[in-house]
Short mmCIF file of C-alpha atoms and ligand atoms in Angstrom, two decimals:
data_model
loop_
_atom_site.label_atom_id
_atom_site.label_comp_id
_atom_site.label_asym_id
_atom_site.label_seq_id
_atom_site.Cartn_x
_atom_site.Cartn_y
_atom_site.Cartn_z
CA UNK Z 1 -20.53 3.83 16.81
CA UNK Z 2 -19.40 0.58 18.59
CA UNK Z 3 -15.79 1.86 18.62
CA UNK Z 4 -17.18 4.78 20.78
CA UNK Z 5 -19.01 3.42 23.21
CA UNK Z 6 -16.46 0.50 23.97
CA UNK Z 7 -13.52 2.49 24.12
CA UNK Z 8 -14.41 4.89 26.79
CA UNK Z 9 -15.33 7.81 24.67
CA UNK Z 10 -11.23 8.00 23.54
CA UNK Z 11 -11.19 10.65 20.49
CA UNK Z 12 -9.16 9.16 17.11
CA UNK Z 13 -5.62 10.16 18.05
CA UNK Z 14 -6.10 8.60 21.30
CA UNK Z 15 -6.60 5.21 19.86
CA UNK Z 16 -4.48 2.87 18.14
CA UNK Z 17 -5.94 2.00 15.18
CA UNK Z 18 -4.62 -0.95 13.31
CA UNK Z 19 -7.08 -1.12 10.79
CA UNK Z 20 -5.65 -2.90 7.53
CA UNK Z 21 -7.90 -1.23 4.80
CA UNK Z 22 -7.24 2.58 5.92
CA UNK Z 23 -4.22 3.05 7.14
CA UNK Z 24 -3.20 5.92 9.45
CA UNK Z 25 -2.12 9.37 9.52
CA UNK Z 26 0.68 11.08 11.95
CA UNK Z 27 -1.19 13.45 14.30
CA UNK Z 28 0.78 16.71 13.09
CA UNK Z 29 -0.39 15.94 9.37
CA UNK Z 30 -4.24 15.89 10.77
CA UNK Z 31 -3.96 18.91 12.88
CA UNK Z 32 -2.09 20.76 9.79
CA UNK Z 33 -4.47 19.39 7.61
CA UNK Z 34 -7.53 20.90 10.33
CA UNK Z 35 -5.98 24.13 9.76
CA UNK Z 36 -6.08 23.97 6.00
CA UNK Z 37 -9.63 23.54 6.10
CA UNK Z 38 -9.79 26.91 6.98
CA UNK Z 39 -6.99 28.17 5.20
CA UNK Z 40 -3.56 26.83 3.89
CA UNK Z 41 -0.67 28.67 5.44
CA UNK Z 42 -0.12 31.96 3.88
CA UNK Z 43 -2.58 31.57 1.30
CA UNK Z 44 -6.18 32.46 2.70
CA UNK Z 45 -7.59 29.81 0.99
CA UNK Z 46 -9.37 26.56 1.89
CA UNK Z 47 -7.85 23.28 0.56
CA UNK Z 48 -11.01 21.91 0.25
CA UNK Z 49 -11.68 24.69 -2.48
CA UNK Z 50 -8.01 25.05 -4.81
CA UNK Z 51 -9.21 25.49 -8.09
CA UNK Z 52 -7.63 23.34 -10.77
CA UNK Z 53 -6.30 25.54 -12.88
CA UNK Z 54 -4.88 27.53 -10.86
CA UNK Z 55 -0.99 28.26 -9.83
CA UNK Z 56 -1.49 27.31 -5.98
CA UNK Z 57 -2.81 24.16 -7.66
CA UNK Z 58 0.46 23.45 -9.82
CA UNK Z 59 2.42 24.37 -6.25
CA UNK Z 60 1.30 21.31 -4.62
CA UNK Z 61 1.58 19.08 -7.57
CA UNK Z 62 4.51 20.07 -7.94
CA UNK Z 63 5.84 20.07 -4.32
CA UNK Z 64 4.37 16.97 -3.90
CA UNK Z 65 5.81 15.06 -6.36
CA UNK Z 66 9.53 16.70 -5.91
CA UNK Z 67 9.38 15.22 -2.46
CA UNK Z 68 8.38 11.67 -3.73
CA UNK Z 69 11.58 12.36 -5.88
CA UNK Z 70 13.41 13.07 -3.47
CA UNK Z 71 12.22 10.61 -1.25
CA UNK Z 72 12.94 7.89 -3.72
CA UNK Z 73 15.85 9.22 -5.73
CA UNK Z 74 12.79 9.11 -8.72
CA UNK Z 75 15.54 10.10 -12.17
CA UNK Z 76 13.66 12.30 -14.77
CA UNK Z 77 12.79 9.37 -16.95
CA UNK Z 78 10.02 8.24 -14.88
CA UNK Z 79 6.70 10.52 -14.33
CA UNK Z 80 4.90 10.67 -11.43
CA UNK Z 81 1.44 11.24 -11.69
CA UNK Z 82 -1.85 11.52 -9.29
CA UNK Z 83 -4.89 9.54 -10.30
CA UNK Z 84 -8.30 8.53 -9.26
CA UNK Z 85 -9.50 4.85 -9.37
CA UNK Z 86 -7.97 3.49 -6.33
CA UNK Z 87 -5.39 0.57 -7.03
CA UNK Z 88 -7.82 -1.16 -8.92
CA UNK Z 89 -8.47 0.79 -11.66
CA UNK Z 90 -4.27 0.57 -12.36
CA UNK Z 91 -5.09 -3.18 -12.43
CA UNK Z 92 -7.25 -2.40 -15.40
CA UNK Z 93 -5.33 0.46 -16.63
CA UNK Z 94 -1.72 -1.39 -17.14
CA UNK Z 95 -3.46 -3.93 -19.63
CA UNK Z 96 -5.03 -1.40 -21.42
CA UNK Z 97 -1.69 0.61 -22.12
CA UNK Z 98 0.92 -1.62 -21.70
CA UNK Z 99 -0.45 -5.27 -23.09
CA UNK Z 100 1.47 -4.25 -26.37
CA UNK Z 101 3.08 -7.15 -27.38
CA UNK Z 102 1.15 -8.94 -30.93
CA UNK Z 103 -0.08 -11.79 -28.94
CA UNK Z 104 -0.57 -10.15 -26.03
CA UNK Z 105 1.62 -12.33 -23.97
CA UNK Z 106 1.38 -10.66 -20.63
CA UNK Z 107 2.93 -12.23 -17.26
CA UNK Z 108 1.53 -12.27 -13.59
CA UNK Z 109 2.14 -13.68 -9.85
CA UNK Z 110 -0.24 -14.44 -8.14
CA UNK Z 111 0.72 -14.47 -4.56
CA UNK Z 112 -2.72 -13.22 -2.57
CA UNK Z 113 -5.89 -11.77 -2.58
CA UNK Z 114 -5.04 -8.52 -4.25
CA UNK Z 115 -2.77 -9.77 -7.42
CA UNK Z 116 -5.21 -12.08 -7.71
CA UNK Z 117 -7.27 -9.41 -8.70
CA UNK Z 118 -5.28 -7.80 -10.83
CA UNK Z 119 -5.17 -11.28 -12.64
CA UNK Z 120 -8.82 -10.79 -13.35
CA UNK Z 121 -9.13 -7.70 -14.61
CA UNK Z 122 -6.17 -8.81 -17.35
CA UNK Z 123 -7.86 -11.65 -18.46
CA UNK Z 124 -10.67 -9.52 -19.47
CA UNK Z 125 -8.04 -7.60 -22.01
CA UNK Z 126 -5.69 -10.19 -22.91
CA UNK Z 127 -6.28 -13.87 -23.74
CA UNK Z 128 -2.58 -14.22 -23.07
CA UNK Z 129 -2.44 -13.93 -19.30
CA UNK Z 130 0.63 -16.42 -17.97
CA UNK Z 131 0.01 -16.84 -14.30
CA UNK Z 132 4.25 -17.49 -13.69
CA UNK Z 133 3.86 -18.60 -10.12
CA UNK Z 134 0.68 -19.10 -8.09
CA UNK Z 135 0.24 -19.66 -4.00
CA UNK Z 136 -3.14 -20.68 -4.19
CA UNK Z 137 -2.67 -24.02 -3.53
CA UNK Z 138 -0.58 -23.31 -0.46
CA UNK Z 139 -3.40 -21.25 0.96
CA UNK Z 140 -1.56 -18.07 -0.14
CA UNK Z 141 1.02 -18.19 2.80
CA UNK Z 142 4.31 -17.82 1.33
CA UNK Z 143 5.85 -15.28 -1.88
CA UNK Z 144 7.90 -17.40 -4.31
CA UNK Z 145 11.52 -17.58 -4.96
CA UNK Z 146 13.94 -16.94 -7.68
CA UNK Z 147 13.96 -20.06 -9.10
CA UNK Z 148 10.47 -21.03 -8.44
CA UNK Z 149 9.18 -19.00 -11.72
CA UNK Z 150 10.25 -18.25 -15.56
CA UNK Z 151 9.37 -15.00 -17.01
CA UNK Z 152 8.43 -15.39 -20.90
CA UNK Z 153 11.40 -12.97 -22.51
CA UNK Z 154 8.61 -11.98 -25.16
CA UNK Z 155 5.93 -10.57 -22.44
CA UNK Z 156 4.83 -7.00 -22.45
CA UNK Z 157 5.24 -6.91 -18.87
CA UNK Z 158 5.30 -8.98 -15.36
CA UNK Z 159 3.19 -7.81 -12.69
CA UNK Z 160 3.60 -8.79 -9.08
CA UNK Z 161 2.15 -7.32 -5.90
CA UNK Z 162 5.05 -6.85 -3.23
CA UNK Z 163 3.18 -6.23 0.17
CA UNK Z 164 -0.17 -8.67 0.28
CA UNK Z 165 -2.33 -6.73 2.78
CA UNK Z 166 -4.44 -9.24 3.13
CA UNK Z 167 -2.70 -12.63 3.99
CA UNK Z 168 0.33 -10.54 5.49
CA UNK Z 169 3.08 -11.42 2.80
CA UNK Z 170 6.03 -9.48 1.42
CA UNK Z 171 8.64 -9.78 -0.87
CA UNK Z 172 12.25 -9.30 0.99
CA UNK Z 173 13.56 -8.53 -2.47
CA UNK Z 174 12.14 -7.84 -6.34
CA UNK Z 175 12.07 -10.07 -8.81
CA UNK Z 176 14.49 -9.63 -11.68
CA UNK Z 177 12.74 -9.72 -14.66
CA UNK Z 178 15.74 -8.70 -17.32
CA UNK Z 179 14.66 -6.42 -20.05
CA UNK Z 180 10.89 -7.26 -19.58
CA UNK Z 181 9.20 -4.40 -18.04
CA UNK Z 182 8.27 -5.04 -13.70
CA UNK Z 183 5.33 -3.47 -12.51
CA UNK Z 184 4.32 -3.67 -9.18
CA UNK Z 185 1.24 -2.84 -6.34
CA UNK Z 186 3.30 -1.48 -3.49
CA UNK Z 187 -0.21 0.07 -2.15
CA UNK Z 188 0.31 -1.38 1.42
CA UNK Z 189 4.10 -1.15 1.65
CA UNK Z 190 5.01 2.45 -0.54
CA UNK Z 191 7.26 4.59 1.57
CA UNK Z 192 7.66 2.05 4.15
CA UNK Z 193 11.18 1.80 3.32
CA UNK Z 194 13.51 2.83 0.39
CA UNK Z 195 13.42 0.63 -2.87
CA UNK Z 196 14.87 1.41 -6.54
CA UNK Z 197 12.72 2.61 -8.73
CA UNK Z 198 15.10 1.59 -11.68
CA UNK Z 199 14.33 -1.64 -11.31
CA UNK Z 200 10.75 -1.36 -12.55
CA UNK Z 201 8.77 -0.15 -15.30
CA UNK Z 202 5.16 1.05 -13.50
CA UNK Z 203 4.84 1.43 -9.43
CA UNK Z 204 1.74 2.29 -8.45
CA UNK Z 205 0.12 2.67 -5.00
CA UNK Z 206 -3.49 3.80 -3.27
CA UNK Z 207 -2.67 6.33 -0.52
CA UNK Z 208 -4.67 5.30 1.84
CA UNK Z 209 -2.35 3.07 3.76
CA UNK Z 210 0.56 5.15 4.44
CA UNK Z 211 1.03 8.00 2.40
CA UNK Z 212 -2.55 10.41 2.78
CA UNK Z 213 -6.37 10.26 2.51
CA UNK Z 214 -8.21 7.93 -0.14
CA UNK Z 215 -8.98 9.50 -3.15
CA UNK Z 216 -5.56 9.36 -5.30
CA UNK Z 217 -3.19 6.69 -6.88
CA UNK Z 218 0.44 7.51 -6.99
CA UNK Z 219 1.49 6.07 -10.28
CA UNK Z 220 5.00 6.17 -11.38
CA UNK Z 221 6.02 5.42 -15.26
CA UNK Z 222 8.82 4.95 -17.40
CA UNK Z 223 9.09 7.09 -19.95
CA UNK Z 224 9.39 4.33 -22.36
CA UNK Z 225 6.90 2.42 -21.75
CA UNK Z 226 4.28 5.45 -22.66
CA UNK Z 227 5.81 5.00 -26.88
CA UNK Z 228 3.34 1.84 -27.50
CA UNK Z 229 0.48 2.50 -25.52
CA UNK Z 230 -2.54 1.88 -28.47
CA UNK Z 231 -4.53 4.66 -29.52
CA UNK Z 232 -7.99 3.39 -29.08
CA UNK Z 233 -7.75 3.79 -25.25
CA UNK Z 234 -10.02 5.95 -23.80
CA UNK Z 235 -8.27 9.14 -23.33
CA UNK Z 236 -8.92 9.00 -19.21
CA UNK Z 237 -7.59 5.75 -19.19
CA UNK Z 238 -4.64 6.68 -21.11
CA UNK Z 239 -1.27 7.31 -19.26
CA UNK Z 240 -0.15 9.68 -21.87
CA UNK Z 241 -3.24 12.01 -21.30
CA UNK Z 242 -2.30 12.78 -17.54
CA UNK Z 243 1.63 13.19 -18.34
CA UNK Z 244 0.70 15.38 -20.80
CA UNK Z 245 -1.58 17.79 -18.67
CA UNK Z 246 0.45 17.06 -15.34
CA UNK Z 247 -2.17 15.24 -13.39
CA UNK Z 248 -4.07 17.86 -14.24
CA UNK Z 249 -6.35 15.99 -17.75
CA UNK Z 250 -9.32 16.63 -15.30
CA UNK Z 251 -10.26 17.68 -12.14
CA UNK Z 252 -7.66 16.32 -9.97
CA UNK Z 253 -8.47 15.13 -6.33
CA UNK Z 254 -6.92 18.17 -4.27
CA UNK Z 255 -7.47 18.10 -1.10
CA UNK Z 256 -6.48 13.93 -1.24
CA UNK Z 257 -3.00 15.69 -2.97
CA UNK Z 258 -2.61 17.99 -0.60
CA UNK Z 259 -2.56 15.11 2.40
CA UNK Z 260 -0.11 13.88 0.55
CA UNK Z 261 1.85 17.03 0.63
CA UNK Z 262 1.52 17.10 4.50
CA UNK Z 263 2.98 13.27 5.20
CA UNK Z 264 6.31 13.42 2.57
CA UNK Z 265 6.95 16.49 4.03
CA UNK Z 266 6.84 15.09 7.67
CA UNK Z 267 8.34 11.89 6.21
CA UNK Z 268 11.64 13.94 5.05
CA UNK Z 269 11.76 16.66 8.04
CA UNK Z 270 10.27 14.61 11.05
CA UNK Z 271 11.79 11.36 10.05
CA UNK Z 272 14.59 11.92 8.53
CA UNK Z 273 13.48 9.47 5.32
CA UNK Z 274 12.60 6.11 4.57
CA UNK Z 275 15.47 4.40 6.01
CA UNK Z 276 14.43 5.50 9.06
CA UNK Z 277 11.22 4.68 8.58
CA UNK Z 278 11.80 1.56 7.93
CA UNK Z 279 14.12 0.89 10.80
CA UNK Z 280 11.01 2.05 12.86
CA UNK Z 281 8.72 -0.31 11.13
CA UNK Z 282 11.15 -3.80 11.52
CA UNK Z 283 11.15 -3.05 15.15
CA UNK Z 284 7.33 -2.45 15.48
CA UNK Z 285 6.88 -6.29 13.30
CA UNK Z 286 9.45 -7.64 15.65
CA UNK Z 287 7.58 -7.41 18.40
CA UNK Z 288 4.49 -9.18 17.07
CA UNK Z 289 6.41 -11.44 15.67
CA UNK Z 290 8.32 -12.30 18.79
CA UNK Z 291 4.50 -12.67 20.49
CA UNK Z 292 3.49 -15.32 18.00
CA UNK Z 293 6.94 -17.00 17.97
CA UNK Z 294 7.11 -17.24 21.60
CA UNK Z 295 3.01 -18.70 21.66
CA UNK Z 296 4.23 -22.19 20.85
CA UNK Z 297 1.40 -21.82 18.25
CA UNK Z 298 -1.52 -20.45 20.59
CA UNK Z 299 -0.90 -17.42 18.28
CA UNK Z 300 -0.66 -19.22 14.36
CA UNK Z 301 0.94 -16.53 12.07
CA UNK Z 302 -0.01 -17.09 8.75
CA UNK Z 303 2.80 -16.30 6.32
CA UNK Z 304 5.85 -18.79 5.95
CA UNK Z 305 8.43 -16.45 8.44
CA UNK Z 306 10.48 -15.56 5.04
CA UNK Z 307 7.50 -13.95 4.02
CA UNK Z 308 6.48 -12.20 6.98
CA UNK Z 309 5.14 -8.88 6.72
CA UNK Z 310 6.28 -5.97 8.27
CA UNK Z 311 3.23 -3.84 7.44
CA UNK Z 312 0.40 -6.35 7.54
CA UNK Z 313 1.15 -9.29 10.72
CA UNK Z 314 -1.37 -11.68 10.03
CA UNK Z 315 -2.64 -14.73 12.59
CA UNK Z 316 -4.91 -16.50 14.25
CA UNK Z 317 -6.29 -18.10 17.81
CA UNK Z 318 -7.49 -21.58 18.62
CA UNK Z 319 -11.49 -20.76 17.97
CA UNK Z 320 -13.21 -17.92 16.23
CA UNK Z 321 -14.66 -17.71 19.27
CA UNK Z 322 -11.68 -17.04 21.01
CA UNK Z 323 -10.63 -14.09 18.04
CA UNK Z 324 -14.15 -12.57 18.61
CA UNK Z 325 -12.73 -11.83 22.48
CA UNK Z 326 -9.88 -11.09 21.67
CA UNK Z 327 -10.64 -8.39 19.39
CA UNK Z 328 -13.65 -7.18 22.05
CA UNK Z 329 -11.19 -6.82 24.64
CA UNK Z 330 -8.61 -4.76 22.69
CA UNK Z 331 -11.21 -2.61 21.54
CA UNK Z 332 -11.71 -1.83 25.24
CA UNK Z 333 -7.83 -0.89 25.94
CA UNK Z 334 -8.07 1.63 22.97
CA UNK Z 335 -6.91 -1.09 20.05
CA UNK Z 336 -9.19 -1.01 17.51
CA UNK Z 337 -9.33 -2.31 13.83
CA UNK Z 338 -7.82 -5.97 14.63
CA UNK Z 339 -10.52 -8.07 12.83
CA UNK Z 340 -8.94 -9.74 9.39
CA UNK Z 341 -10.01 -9.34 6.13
CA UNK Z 342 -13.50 -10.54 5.48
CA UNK Z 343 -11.81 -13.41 2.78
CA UNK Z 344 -9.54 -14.81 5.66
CA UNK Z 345 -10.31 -14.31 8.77
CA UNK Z 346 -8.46 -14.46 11.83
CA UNK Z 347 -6.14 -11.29 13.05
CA UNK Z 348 -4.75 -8.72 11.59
CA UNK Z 349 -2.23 -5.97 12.91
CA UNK Z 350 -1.32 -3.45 10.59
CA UNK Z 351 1.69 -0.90 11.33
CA UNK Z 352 1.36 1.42 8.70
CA UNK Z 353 3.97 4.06 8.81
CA UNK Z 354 2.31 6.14 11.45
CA UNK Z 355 1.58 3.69 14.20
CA UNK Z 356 4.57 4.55 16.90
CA UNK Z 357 6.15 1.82 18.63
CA UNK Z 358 4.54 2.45 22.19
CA UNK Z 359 1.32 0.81 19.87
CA UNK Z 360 3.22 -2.20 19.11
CA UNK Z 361 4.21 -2.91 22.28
CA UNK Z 362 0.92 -2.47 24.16
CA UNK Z 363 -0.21 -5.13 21.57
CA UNK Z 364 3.03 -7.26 22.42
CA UNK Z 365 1.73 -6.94 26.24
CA UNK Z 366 -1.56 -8.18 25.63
CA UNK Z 367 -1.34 -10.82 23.23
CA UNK Z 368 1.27 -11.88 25.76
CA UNK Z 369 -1.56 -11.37 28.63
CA UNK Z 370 -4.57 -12.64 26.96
CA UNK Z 371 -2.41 -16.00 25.91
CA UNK Z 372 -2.30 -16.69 30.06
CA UNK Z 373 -5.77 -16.01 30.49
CA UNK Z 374 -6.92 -18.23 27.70
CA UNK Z 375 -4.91 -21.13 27.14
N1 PMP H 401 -3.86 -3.60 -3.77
C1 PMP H 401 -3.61 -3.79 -2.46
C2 PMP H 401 -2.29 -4.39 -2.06
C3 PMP H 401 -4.57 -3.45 -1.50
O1 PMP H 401 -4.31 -3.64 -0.21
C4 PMP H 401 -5.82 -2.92 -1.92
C5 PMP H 401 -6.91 -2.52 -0.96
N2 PMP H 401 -6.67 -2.57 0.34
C6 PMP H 401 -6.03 -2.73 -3.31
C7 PMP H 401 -5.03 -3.08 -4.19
C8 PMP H 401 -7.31 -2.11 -3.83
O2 PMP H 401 -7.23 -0.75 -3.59
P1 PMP H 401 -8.37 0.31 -3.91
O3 PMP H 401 -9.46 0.10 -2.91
O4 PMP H 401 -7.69 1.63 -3.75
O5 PMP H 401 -8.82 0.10 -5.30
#
């Protein structure tokens, strides 16, 4: 309601909307996805009513995740599935399958808000949680380095979160865990840019931020790591029961898929894959970046600058009072979503994969503009 009435009555694809906790979706995908509301192309049938079982069901599984393949070079040995739960029921599910080991001995980083949460839902499973590196006592402002953390060579797994949407941190690289399984939260950062999928056991992301609607986790598996899973899981929390049926074990969020469907296709025919996408998203950072840089610390980024985010730019002004304005007047140009997380405070810009450049920039302008007036 507010965003309406101090934005001049703009509609949603007339707004730039850097919201951090729903992301963004590229205007051909919405109007595509309008159409299939009525009817999916050549099928007279609404997506909002695809019955599970049935074959035009299996054809957008199935299209869907050949495109992720392809996307991400995905080999056969890993499944992709399409689950419910949001990101934070895989924070309860990889315990509950994977914590294997007799004692176990299960390793985390906790680096922000979000593995921090993961953390917690471990220690509920496992008495053997080894936090292997923690920011917390730097305020959560910097990701570790290589030689800042041991991994225990008899853990089931190490968990690590590589984008942290909330404090604005990424990971430049991965860490190299050896023969111990890696699984990782790429929920803000997932087809942002290209990564290897061979160097991890479990990726899982919400798709929400940059790949659809909310409503369904991409998780992809190892095939290996499915052989040990216990057998007194609950059979919906139990990878095996959804590579078994195909994402199908029960009713399967649709519609949520079928957004899906809609953005890797425009990712691989409108542009042209994730290294272009990510070549798009560096130069959309850089010019926040550059804003903050050039402040002489009016604007006070909050992640070390090795662990800048390109997805998530965190910072903040002199006074609250000063980021109350500052988000009030943005809202009135048409930039809406600005506030941080409720945990941190402050500013944050989020670029998710949809946000063109021209949106960066007119943010670049007026943090530049509101620093003159204000300082
Ligand atoms: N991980 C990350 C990195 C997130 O940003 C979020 C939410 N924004 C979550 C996990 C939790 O996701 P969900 O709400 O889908 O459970």
């Amino acid at each position: 309601m507010l965003i309406t009435q101090t934005t001049n009555n703009l509609n949603s694809l007339q707004l730039y909307n850097f919201a951090g906790g729903v992301g963004l979706l590229p205007e051909s995908v919405i109007r595509e996805a309008q159409q299939a509301v009525l009817n999916i192309p050549d099928c007279q049938i609404s997506a909002l009513v695809v019955n599970h079982r049935s074959q035009l069901c299996r054809d957008i599984l199935d299209e869907t995740e050949q495109n992720l393949r392809t996307l991400l070079s995905i080999p056969e040995n890993y499944h992709v599935l399409f689950l419910q739960g949001g990101a934070s029921l895989q924070f309860a599910m990889m315990p509950m399958n994977l914590c294997t080991k007799k004692n176990n001995a299960v390793d985390y980083m906790t680096t922000g808000y979000w593995s921090n949460k993961a953390v917690k839902e471990a220690e509920i499973l496992s008495k053997n949680v080894n936090i292997i590196w923690s920011g917390k006592d730097q305020h959560f402002t910097r990701m570790p380095n290589a030689s800042e953390y041991q991994i225990n060579p008899d853990a089931a797994y190490v968990h690590y979160c590589s984008c942290e949407t909330v404090e604005g941190l990424q990971f430049t690289g991965y860490p190299d865990t050896g023969k111990v399984p890696l699984l990782c939260d790429m929920s803000s950062e997932f087809l942002t840019k290209p990564f290897d999928i061979n160097n991890y056991g479990l990726v899982y992301a919400h798709a929400q931020k940059n790949i659809g609607a909310a409503g369904v986790t991409i998780v992809i598996i190892r095939d290996d790591l499915l052989q040990d899973i216990p057998h007194d899981v609950p059979e919906i929390l139990d990878y095996r029961s959804h590579v078994k049926m195909g994402s199908i074990y029960n009713t399967p969020p649709i519609f949520a898929i079928y957004i899906v469907l809609l953005v890797t296709r425009w990712l691989l025919n409108d542009m042209g894959g994730l290294h272009n996408m990510n070549v798009q998203n560096q130069a959309k950072a850089a010019l926040l970046y550059q804003a903050i840089d050039d402040s002489e610390d009016f604007y006070h980024g909050h992640a070390h600058k090795n662990s800048r985010s390109i997805i998530n730019v965190v910072f903040s002004l002199p006074s609250s009072d000063l980021e109350k304005q500052f988000i009030k007047e943005a809202e009135t140009l048409g930039m809406i979503g600005l506030d941080g997380h409720r945990s941190l405070g402050g500013i944050r810009a989020s670029l998710y994969n949809p946000m063109p450049i021209e949106g960066s920039l007119k943010l670049q302008k007026f943090m530049q503009d509101f620093q003159i007036r204000n300082q």
